[in-house]
Coordinates of C-alpha atoms and ligand atoms in Angstrom, one line a residue:
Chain S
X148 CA 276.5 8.1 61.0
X149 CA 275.7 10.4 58.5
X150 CA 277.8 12.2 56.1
X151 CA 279.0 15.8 58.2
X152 CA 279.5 17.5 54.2
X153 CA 276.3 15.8 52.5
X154 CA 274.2 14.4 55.0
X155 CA 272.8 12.3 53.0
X156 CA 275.2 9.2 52.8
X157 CA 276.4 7.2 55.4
X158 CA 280.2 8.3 56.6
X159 CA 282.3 6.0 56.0
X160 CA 285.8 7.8 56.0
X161 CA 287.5 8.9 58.5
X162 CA 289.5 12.2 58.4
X163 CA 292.0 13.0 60.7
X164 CA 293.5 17.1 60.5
X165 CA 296.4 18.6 62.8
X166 CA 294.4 22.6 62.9
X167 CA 297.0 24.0 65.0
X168 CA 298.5 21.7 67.3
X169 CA 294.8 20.6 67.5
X170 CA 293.2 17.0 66.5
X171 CA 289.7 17.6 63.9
X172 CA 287.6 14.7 63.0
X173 CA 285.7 14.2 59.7
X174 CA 283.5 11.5 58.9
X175 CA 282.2 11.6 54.9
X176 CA 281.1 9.6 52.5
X177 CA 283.0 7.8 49.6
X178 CA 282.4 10.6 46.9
X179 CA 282.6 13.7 49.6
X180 CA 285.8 12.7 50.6
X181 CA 286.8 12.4 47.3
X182 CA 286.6 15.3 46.6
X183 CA 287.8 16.6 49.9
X184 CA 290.6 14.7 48.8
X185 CA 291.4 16.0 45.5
X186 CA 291.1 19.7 46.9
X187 CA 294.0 18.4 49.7
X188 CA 296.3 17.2 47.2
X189 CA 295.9 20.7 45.0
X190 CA 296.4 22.4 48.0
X191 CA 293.4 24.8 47.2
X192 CA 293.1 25.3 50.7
X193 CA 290.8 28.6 49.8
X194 CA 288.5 25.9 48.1
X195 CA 288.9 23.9 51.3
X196 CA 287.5 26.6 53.0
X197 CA 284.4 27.1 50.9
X198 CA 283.9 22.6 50.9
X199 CA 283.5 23.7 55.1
X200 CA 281.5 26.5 54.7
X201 CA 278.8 25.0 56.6
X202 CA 281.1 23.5 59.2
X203 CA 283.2 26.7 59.4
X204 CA 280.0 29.1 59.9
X205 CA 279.1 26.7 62.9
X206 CA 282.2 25.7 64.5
X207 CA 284.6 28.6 64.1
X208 CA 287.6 26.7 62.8
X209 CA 291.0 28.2 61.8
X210 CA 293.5 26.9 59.6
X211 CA 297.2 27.5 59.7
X212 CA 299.2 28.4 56.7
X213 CA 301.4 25.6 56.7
X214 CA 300.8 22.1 54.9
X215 CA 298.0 20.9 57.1
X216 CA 298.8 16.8 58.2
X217 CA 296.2 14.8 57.5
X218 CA 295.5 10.5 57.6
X219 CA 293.4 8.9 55.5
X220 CA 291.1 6.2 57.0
X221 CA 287.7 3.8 55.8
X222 CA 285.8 3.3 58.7
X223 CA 283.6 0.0 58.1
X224 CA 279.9 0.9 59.4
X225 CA 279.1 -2.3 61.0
X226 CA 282.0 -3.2 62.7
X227 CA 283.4 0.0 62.7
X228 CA 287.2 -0.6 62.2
X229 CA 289.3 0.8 60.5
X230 CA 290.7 -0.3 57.5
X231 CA 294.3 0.6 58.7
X232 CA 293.4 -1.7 61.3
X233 CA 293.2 -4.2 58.7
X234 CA 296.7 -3.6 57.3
X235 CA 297.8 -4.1 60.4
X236 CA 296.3 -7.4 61.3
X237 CA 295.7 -8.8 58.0
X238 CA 291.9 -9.7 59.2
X239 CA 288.7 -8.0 58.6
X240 CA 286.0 -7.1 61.4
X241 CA 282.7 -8.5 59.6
X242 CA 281.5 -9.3 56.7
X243 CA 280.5 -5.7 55.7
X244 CA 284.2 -4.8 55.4
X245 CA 284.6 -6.9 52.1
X246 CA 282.1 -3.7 50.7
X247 CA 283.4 -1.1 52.7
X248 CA 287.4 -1.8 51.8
X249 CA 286.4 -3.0 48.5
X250 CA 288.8 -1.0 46.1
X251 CA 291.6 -1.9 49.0
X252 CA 290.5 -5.2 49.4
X253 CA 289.8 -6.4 45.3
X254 CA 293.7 -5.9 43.9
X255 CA 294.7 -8.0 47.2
X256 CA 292.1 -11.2 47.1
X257 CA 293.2 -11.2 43.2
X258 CA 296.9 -10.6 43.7
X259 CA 296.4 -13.9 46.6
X260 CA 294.8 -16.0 44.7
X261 CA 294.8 -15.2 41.1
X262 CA 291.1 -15.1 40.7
X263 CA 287.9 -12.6 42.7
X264 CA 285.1 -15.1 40.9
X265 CA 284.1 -17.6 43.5
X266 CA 283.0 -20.7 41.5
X267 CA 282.3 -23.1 43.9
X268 CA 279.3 -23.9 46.8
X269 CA 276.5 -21.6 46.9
X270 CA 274.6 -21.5 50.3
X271 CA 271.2 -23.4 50.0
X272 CA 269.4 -20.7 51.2
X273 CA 271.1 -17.7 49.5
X274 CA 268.9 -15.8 46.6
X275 CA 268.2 -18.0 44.0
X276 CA 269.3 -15.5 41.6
X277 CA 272.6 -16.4 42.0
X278 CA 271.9 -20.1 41.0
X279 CA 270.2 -19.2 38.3
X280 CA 272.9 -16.8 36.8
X281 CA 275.7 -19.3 37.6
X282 CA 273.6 -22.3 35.2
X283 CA 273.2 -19.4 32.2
X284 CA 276.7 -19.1 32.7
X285 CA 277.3 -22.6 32.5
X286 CA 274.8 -23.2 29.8
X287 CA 276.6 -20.5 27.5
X288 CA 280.1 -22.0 28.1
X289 CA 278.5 -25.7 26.5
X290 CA 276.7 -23.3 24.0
X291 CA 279.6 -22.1 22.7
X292 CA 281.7 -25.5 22.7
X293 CA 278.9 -27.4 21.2
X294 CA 279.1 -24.1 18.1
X295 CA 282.9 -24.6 18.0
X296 CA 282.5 -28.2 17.9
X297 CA 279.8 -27.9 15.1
X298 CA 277.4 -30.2 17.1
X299 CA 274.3 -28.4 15.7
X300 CA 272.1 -30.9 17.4
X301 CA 272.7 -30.3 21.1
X302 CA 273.2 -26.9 20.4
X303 CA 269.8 -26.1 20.0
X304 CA 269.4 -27.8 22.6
X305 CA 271.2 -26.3 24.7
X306 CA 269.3 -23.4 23.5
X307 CA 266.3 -24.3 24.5
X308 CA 267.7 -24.7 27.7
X309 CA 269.0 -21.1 27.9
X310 CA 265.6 -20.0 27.4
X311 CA 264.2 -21.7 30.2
X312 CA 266.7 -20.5 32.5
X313 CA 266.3 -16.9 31.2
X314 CA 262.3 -17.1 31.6
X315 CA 263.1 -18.3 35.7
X316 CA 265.0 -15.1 36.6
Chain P
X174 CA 291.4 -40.5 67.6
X175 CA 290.1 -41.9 64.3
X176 CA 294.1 -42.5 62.8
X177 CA 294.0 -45.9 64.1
X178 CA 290.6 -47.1 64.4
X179 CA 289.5 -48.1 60.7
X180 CA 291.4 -49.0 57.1
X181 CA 292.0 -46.2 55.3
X182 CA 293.2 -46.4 51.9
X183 CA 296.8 -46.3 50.8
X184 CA 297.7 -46.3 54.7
X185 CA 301.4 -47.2 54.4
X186 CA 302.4 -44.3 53.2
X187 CA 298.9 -41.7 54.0
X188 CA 298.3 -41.0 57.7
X189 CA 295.4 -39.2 57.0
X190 CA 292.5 -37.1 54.6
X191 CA 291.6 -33.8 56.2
X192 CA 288.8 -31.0 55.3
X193 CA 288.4 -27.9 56.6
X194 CA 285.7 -25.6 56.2
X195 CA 285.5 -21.8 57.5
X196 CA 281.9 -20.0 58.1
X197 CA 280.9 -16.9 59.2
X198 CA 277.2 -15.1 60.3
X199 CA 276.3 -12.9 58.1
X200 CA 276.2 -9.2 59.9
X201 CA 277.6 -10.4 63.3
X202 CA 281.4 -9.0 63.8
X203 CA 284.3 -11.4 64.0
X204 CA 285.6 -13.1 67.0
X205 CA 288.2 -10.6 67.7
X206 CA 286.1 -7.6 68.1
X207 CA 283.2 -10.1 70.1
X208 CA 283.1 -9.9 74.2
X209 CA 282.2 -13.3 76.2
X210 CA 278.3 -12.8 75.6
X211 CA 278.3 -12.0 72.2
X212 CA 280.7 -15.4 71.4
X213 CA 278.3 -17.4 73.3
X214 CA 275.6 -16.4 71.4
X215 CA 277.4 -17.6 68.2
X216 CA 278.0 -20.8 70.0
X217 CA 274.8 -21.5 70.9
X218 CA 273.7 -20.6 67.6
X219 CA 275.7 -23.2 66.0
X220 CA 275.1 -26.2 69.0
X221 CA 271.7 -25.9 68.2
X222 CA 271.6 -25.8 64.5
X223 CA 273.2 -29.3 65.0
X224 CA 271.8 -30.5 68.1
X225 CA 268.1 -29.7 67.3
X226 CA 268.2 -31.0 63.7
X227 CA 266.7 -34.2 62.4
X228 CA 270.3 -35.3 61.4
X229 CA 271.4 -39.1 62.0
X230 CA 274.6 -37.9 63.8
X231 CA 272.5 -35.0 65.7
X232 CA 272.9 -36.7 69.3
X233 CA 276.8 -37.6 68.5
X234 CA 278.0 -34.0 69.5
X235 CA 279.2 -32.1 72.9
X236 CA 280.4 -28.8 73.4
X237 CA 284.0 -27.9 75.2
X238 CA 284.5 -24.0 76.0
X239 CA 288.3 -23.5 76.1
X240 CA 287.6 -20.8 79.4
X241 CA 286.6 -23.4 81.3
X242 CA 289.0 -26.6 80.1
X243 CA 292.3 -27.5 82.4
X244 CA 295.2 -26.8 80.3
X245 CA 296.1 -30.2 80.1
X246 CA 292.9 -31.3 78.4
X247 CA 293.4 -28.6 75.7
X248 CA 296.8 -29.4 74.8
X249 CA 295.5 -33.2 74.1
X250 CA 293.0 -31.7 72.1
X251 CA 295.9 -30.0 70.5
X252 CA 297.8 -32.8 70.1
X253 CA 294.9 -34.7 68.3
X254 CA 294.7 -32.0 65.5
X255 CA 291.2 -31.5 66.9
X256 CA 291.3 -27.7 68.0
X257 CA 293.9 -25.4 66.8
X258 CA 297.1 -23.8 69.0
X259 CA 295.3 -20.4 68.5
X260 CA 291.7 -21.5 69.7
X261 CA 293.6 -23.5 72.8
X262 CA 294.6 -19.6 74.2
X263 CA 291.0 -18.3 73.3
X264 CA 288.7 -16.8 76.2
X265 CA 285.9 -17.3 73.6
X266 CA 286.2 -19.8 72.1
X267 CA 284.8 -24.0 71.8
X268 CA 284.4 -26.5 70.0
X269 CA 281.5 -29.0 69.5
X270 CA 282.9 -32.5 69.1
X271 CA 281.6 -35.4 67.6
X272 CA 282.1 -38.8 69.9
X273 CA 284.2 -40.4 67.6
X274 CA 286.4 -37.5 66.7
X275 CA 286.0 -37.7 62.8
X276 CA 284.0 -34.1 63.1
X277 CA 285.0 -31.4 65.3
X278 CA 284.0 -27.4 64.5
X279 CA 285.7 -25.4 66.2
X280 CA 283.7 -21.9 67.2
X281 CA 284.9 -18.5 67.6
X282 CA 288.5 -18.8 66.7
X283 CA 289.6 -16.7 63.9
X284 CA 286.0 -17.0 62.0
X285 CA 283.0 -17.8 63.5
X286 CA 282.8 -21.6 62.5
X287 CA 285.6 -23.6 61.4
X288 CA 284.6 -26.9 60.7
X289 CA 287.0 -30.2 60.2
X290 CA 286.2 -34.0 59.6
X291 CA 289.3 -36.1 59.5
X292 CA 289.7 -39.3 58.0
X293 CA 292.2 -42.2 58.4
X294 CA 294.2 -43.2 55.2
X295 CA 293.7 -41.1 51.7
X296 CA 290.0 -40.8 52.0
X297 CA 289.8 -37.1 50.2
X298 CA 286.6 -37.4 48.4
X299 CA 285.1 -39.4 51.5
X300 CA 285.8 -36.0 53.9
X301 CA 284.9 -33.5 51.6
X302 CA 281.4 -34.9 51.1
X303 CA 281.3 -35.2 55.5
X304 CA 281.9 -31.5 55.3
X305 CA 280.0 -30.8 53.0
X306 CA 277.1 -32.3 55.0
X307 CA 277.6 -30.9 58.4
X308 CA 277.9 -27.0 56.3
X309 CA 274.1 -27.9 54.9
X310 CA 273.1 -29.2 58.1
X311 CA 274.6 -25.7 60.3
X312 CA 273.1 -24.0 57.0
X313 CA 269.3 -25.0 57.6
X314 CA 269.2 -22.4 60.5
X315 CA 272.2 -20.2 59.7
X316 CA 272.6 -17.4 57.5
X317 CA 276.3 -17.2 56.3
X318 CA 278.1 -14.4 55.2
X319 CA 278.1 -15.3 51.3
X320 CA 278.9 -12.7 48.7
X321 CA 278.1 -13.7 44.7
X322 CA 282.0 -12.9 43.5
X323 CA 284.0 -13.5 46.7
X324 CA 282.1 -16.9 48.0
X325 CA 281.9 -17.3 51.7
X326 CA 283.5 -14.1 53.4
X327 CA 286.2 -15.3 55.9
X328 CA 288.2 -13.1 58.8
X329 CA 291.0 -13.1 56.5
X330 CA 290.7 -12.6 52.4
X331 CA 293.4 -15.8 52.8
X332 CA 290.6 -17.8 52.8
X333 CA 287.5 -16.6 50.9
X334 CA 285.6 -18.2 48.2
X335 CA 285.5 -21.9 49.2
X336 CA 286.6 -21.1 52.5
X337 CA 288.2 -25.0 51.8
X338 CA 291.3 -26.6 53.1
X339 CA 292.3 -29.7 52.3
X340 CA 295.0 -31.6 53.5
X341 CA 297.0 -34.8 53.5
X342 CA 299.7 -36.0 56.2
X343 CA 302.0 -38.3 54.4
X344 CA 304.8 -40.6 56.0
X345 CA 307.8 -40.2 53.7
X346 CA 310.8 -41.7 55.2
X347 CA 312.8 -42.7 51.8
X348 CA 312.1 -39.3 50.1
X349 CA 313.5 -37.8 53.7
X350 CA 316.9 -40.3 53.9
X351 CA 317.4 -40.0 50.1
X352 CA 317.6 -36.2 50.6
X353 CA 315.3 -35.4 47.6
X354 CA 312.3 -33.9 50.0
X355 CA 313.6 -30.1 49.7
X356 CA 313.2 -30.7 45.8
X357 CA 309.9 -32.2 46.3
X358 CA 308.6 -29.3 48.6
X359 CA 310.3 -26.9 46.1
X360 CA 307.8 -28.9 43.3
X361 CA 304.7 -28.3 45.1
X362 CA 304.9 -25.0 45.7
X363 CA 305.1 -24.5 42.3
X364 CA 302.0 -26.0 41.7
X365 CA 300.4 -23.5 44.0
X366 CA 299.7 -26.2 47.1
X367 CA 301.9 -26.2 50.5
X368 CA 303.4 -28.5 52.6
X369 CA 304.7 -28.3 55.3
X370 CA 306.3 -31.2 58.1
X371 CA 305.2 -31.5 61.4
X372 CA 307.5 -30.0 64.0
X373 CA 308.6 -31.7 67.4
X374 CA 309.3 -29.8 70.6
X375 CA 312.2 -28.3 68.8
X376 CA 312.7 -26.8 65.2
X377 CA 313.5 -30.1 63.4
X378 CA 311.0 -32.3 61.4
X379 CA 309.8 -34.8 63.0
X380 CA 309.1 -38.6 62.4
X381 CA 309.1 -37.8 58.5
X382 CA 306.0 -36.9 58.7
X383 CA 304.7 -34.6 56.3
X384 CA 301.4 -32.4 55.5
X385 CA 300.4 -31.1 51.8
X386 CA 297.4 -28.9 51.5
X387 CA 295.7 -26.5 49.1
X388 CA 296.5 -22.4 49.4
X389 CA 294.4 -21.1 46.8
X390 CA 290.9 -20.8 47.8
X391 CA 288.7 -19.1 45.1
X392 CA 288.3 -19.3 41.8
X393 CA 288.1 -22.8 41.7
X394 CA 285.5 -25.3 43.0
X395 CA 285.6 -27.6 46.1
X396 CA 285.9 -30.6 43.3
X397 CA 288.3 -28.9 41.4
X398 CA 290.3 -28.2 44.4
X399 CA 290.4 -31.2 45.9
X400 CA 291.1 -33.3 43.0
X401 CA 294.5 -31.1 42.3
X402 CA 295.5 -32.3 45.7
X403 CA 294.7 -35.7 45.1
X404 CA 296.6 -36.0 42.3
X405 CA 299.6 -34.7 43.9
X406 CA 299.4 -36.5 46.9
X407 CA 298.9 -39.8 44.9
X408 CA 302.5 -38.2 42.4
X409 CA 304.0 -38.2 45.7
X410 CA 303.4 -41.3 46.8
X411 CA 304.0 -43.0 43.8
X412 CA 307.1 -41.8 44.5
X413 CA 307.6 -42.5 48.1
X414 CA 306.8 -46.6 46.8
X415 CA 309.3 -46.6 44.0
X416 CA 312.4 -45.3 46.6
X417 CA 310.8 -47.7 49.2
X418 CA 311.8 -50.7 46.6
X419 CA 315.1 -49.2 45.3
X420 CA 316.2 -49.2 49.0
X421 CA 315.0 -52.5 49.5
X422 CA 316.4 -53.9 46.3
X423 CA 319.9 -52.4 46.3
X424 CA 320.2 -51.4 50.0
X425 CA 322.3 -48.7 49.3
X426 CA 322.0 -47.1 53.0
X427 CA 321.4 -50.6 54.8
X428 CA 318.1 -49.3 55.5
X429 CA 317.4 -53.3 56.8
X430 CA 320.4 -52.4 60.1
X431 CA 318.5 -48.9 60.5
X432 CA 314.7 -50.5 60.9
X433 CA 316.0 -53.2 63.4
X434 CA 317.7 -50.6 65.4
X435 CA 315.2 -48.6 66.1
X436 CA 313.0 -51.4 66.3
X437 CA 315.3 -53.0 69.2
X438 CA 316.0 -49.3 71.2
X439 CA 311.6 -49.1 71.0
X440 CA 311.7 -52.5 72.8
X441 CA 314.1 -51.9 75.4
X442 CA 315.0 -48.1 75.9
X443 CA 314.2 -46.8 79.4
X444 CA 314.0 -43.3 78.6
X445 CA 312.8 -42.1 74.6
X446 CA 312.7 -38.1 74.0
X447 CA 309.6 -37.3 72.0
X448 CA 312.0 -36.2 69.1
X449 CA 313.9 -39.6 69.1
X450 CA 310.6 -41.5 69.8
X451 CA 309.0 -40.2 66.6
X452 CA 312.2 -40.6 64.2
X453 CA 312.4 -44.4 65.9
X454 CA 308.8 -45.1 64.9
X455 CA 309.5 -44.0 61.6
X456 CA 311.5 -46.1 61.2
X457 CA 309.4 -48.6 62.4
X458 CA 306.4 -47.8 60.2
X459 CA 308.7 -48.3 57.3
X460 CA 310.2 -51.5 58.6
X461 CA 306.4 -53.3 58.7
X462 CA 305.9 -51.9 55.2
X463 CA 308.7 -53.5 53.6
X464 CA 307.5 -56.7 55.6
X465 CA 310.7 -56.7 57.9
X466 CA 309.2 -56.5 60.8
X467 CA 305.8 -58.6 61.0
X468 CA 305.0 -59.2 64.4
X469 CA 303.6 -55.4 65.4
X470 CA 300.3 -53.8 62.9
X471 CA 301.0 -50.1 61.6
X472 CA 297.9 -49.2 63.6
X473 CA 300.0 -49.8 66.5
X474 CA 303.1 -47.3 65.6
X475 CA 300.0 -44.6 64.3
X476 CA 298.7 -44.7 67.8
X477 CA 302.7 -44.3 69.4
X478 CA 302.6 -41.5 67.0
X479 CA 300.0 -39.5 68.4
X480 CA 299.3 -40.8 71.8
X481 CA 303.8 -40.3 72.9
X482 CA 303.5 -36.9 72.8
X483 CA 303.9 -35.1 76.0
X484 CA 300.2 -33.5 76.6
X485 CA 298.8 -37.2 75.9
X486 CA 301.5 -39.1 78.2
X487 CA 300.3 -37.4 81.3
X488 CA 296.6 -37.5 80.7
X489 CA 297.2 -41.2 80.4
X490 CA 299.1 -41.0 83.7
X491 CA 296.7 -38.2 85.0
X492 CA 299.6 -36.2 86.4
X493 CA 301.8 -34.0 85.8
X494 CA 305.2 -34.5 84.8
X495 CA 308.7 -32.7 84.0
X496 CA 310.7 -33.6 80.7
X497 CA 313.0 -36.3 82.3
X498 CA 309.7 -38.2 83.6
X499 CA 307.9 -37.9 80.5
X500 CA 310.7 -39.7 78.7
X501 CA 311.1 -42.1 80.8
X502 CA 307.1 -42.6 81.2
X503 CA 307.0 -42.7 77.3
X504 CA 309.7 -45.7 76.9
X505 CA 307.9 -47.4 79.4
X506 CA 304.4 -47.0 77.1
X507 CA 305.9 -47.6 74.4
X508 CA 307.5 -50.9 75.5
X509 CA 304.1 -51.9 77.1
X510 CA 302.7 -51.1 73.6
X511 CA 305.0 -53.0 71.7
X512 CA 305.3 -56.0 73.5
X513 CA 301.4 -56.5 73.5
Ligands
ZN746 ZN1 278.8 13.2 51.7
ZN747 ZN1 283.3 -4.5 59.1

C-alpha cells in the first residue's frame, strides 16, 4: 500500500484518529508521518488541516475542537503486523519486521544482549560481500596489532593481503 | 535415546552435550501467523532439502506431524528432550527425526526450523560441528533469513545472531546436599549463562539434575560461545569431583547409609513416585561413582532416568494408566531393571 499523503512510499504506519465519536485510518510512510507527528504534538491542528488538504477536498472530514485521540502504530509490509502486536507477544511476524521496527527493535536486541554486530556464521549462499567485508575487518584488526606490536614484517604482509581483499569487492 | 547408548566423556558427572540451532525462510511469515497449508509447505521444504541431498545420513530421517500423533507418543517425545512442550500442542507443527535420535529439527514451532543434535557425555565441540553440518546441508536449497548486523533473524530478538543454544545437563548431587547450588546458580548468572534444574511433576528439582546453557546470542561467535560454556561446565565439575571426595573422605553426612538406602528401596519398593524415583537414582548414580555400588553400570540408572517417567512407562506397557498404577508399574521396571 502506498503512502495516502505522498504516494510515493510504501505505508508503513498506521494512524488511528477519534473525528467525532468516529474511527479514521491513516496509512503513511516513515517521514510523512513524521511529520504528521510533529504537527500532532504542536497541536497546529490548522496546519493539520492544510497536511490533509488533499484528503479533506475528497473525503469531507471534520475535526472537533477538542484534543483529537490518536495511537501510533508500524505496520510491517510483509507480514503485516503491528508492531504493538510485537510488544505484546515479544515475537516478530517475519523477517521484514527486523527493518520495519528497526529504531524499536535496535535499543532492545542491544539492551538483550549487549551487542547488534553478529560475528559469527554467515550463510554459504548469502552475498559474498559480506564475506569479504568481515576478512578486511579481520585483516585490519591483525594490521593494527602486528603495528602495535612493531612486527614490521608481517605487517606488510598483512598489507598485501588487504589489498587483495579490497581489489575482490 | 542416545543418553545411554555410547561413552561420552566425563559421564559421571555430564548427562549430556546439546546444540540447538534456530532458522528461518527468508520472506515467508512466522509460524504463528501461518494456516495448515502454508506450514506444510515449510515442512516440505525442509524434508526435502535433507531427504533429496547427497548427504551420508540423507536416508536416516522421518517426518512426525504433531496433528496427527496420539497424545501419548508426543509426550515420550517430550520426555526424550526431542520436541519441545510448545511444539507438542502445535496444529502445525513436526519434526523430522533422525533413527538414532542424536538429530531431530523440529519445524514450525516458534521459528521455522529449530534444529538439535544431542550427544551423550560433555561432547560440546563434537555437537556443535553436527549442527553445523545439518544447517549447510538444509542451506544448499534454503534461503534463510540472514541480515549482515543482526545474523540469522529469529521469531524472537532473544535469539538472533547465532541463533545458538548450547547446553549441558549435569548430575550434581554433592553441590545439591552440601547446600552450595543456590551460590553456584547465583555465579553463573553472573557470567551471563543460565541454568536451570529439571523439574518433576511438581515444583521441586528433581534427581539433582541440572542444565547450564548460553543466553547471549550475538555478538559473539559459535566458537566463542561455546567454549565460554565449556569452561564453566568443566569449573563446575571440577567442583562437583572435589565435594564428591570430601564426602567420601570425611563422611560428614554419611553419604555411604544414604547411597545403600536408596539403593535397597530401588530393589525392593513396590510402588516409587516419579519424584522419589529420580532423587533415589541419584543417589544411585553417585553411589557407582564413588565405587560403592559395583554391580549395576551408570548406563543403567541414565536409562531409569529417562525411560521412569510417566509418558514412557505406559508406552512401554501400551496402556494407559492413573498415578497409583504408574508407580507401582515403575517399581516394578525398575526392579526388573536392576536385578538384570
Ligand atoms: Zn508519504
Ligand atoms: Zn513482518
Amino acid at each position: 500500500m502506498k503512502c495516502e499523503n505522498c504516494n510515493v512510499r510504501e505505508a508503513v504506519v498506521h494512524i488511528t484518529k477519534i473525528v467525532n465519536g468516529e474511527k479514521q485510518a491513516f496509512n503513511l510512510c516513515e517521514p510523512c508521518a513524521n511529520k504528521l507527528e510533529g504537527l500532532l504534538e504542536d497541536d497546529h491542528l490548522f496546519d493539520f488541516h492544510k497536511f490533509f488538504s488533499g484528503l479533506l477536498d475528497s473525503g469531507g472530514f471534520s475535526f472537533p475542537s477538542s484534543q483529537p485521540q490518536r495511537t501510533y502504530d508500524l505496520v510491517c509490509p510483509l507480514c503485516k503486523i503491528r508492531y504493538s502486536t510485537f510488544k505484546q507477544t515479544g515475537k516478530v511476524g517475519c523477517n521484514q519486521c527486523y527493518e520495519t521496527f528497526g529504531k524499536q527493535l535496535n535499543p532492545l536486541i542491544r539492551r538483550i544482549h549487549g551487542s547488534d554486530k553478529h560475528t559469527g556464521k554467515i550463510p554459504h549462499n548469502v552475498d559474498s560481500k559480506i564475506k569479504i567485508k568481515r576478512d578486511l575487518e579481520e585483516l585490519n584488526k591483525r594490521l593494527k596489532k602486528a603495528i602495535e606490536n612493531e612486527e614490521y614484517e608481517l605487517a606488510a604482509k598483512i598489507r598485501d593481503e588487504l589489498k587483495a581483499k579490497n581489489q575482490e569487492l | 535415546m542416545v543418553w545411554n547408548n555410547i561413552d561420552g566423556k566425563e559421564n559421571d558427572i555430564v548427562i549430556s552435550s546439546r546444540v540447538r540451532l534456530a532458522r528461518n525462510i527468508q520472506d515467508k511469515v512466522m509460524p504463528t501467523l501461518m494456516d495448515k497449508e502454508q506450514a506444510d509447505e515449510i515442512k516440505n521444504m525442509v524434508f526435502n532439502s535433507i531427504t533429496k541431498s547427497n548427504s551420508a545420513i540423507s536416508h536416516q530421517f522421518k517426518i512426525i506431524d504433531m496433528d496427527s500423533s496420539p497424545p501419548l507418543e508426543k509426550q515420550v517425545l517430550v520426555e526424550k528432550h526431542l520436541i519441545s512442550p510448545d511444539l507438542a500442542k502445535s496444529r502445525i507443527g513436526s519434526v523430522i527425526l533422525q533413527e538414532n535420535e542424536e538429530i531431530s529439527i523440529m519445524v514450525n514451532e516458534e521459528d521455522h526450523i529449530r534444529m538439535q543434535c544431542i550427544l551423550p557425555g560433555f561432547q560440546l565441540n563434537q555437537v556443535w560441528s553436527m549442527a553445523d553440518k545439518v544447517d549447510d546441508l538444509i542451506e544448499e536449497n534454503i534461503s534463510f533469513s540472514f541480515d549482515e548486523r543482526l545474523g540469522y533473524l529469529t521469531a524472537c530478538p532473544t535469539n538472533v545472531g547465532t541463533g545458538l543454544r548450547a547446553s549441558v545437563m549435569l548430575h550434581l548431587p554433592c553441590i545439591v546436599l552440601t547446600g552450595q547450588i543456590n551460590s553456584l546458580m547465583e555465579a553463573i548468572t553472573k557470567v551471563g549463562l543460565t541454568i536451570r534444574g529439571l523439574y518433576g511433576e511438581g515444583s521441586e528439582f528433581v534427581g539433582d539434575l541440572f542444565q547450564i546453557s548460553n543466553q547471549i546470542t550475538l555478538g559473539f561467535s559459535e566458537e566463542e560461545i561455546i567454549s565460554k560454556l565449556h569452561s564453566v561446565a568443566k569449573e563446575t565439575i571440577k567442583r562437583e569431583r572435589q565435594i564428591r571426595k570430601y564426602l567420601q573422605d570425611y563422611n560428614p553426612l554419611n553419604i555411604e547409609d544414604k547411597i545403600y538406602r536408596s539403593y535397597g528401596t530401588l530393589k525392593y519398593a513396590r510402588s516409587i513416585t516419579s519424584e522419589e524415583c529420580m532423587k533415589l537414582l541419584s543417589y544411585v548414580r553417585l553411589g557407582i561413582d564413588l565405587g560403592y555400588i559395583e554391580d549395576i553400570n551408570i548406563k543403567v540408572i541414565n536409562h531409569l532416568m529417562i525411560h521412569t517417567q510417566a509418558g514412557m512407562l505406559q508406552k512401554r506397557y501400551n496402556k494407559k494408566m492413573n498415578e497409583k498404577e504408574r508407580d507401582q508399574v515403575r517399581s516394578q521396571y525398575i526392579r526388573e531393571s536392576l536385578n538384570n
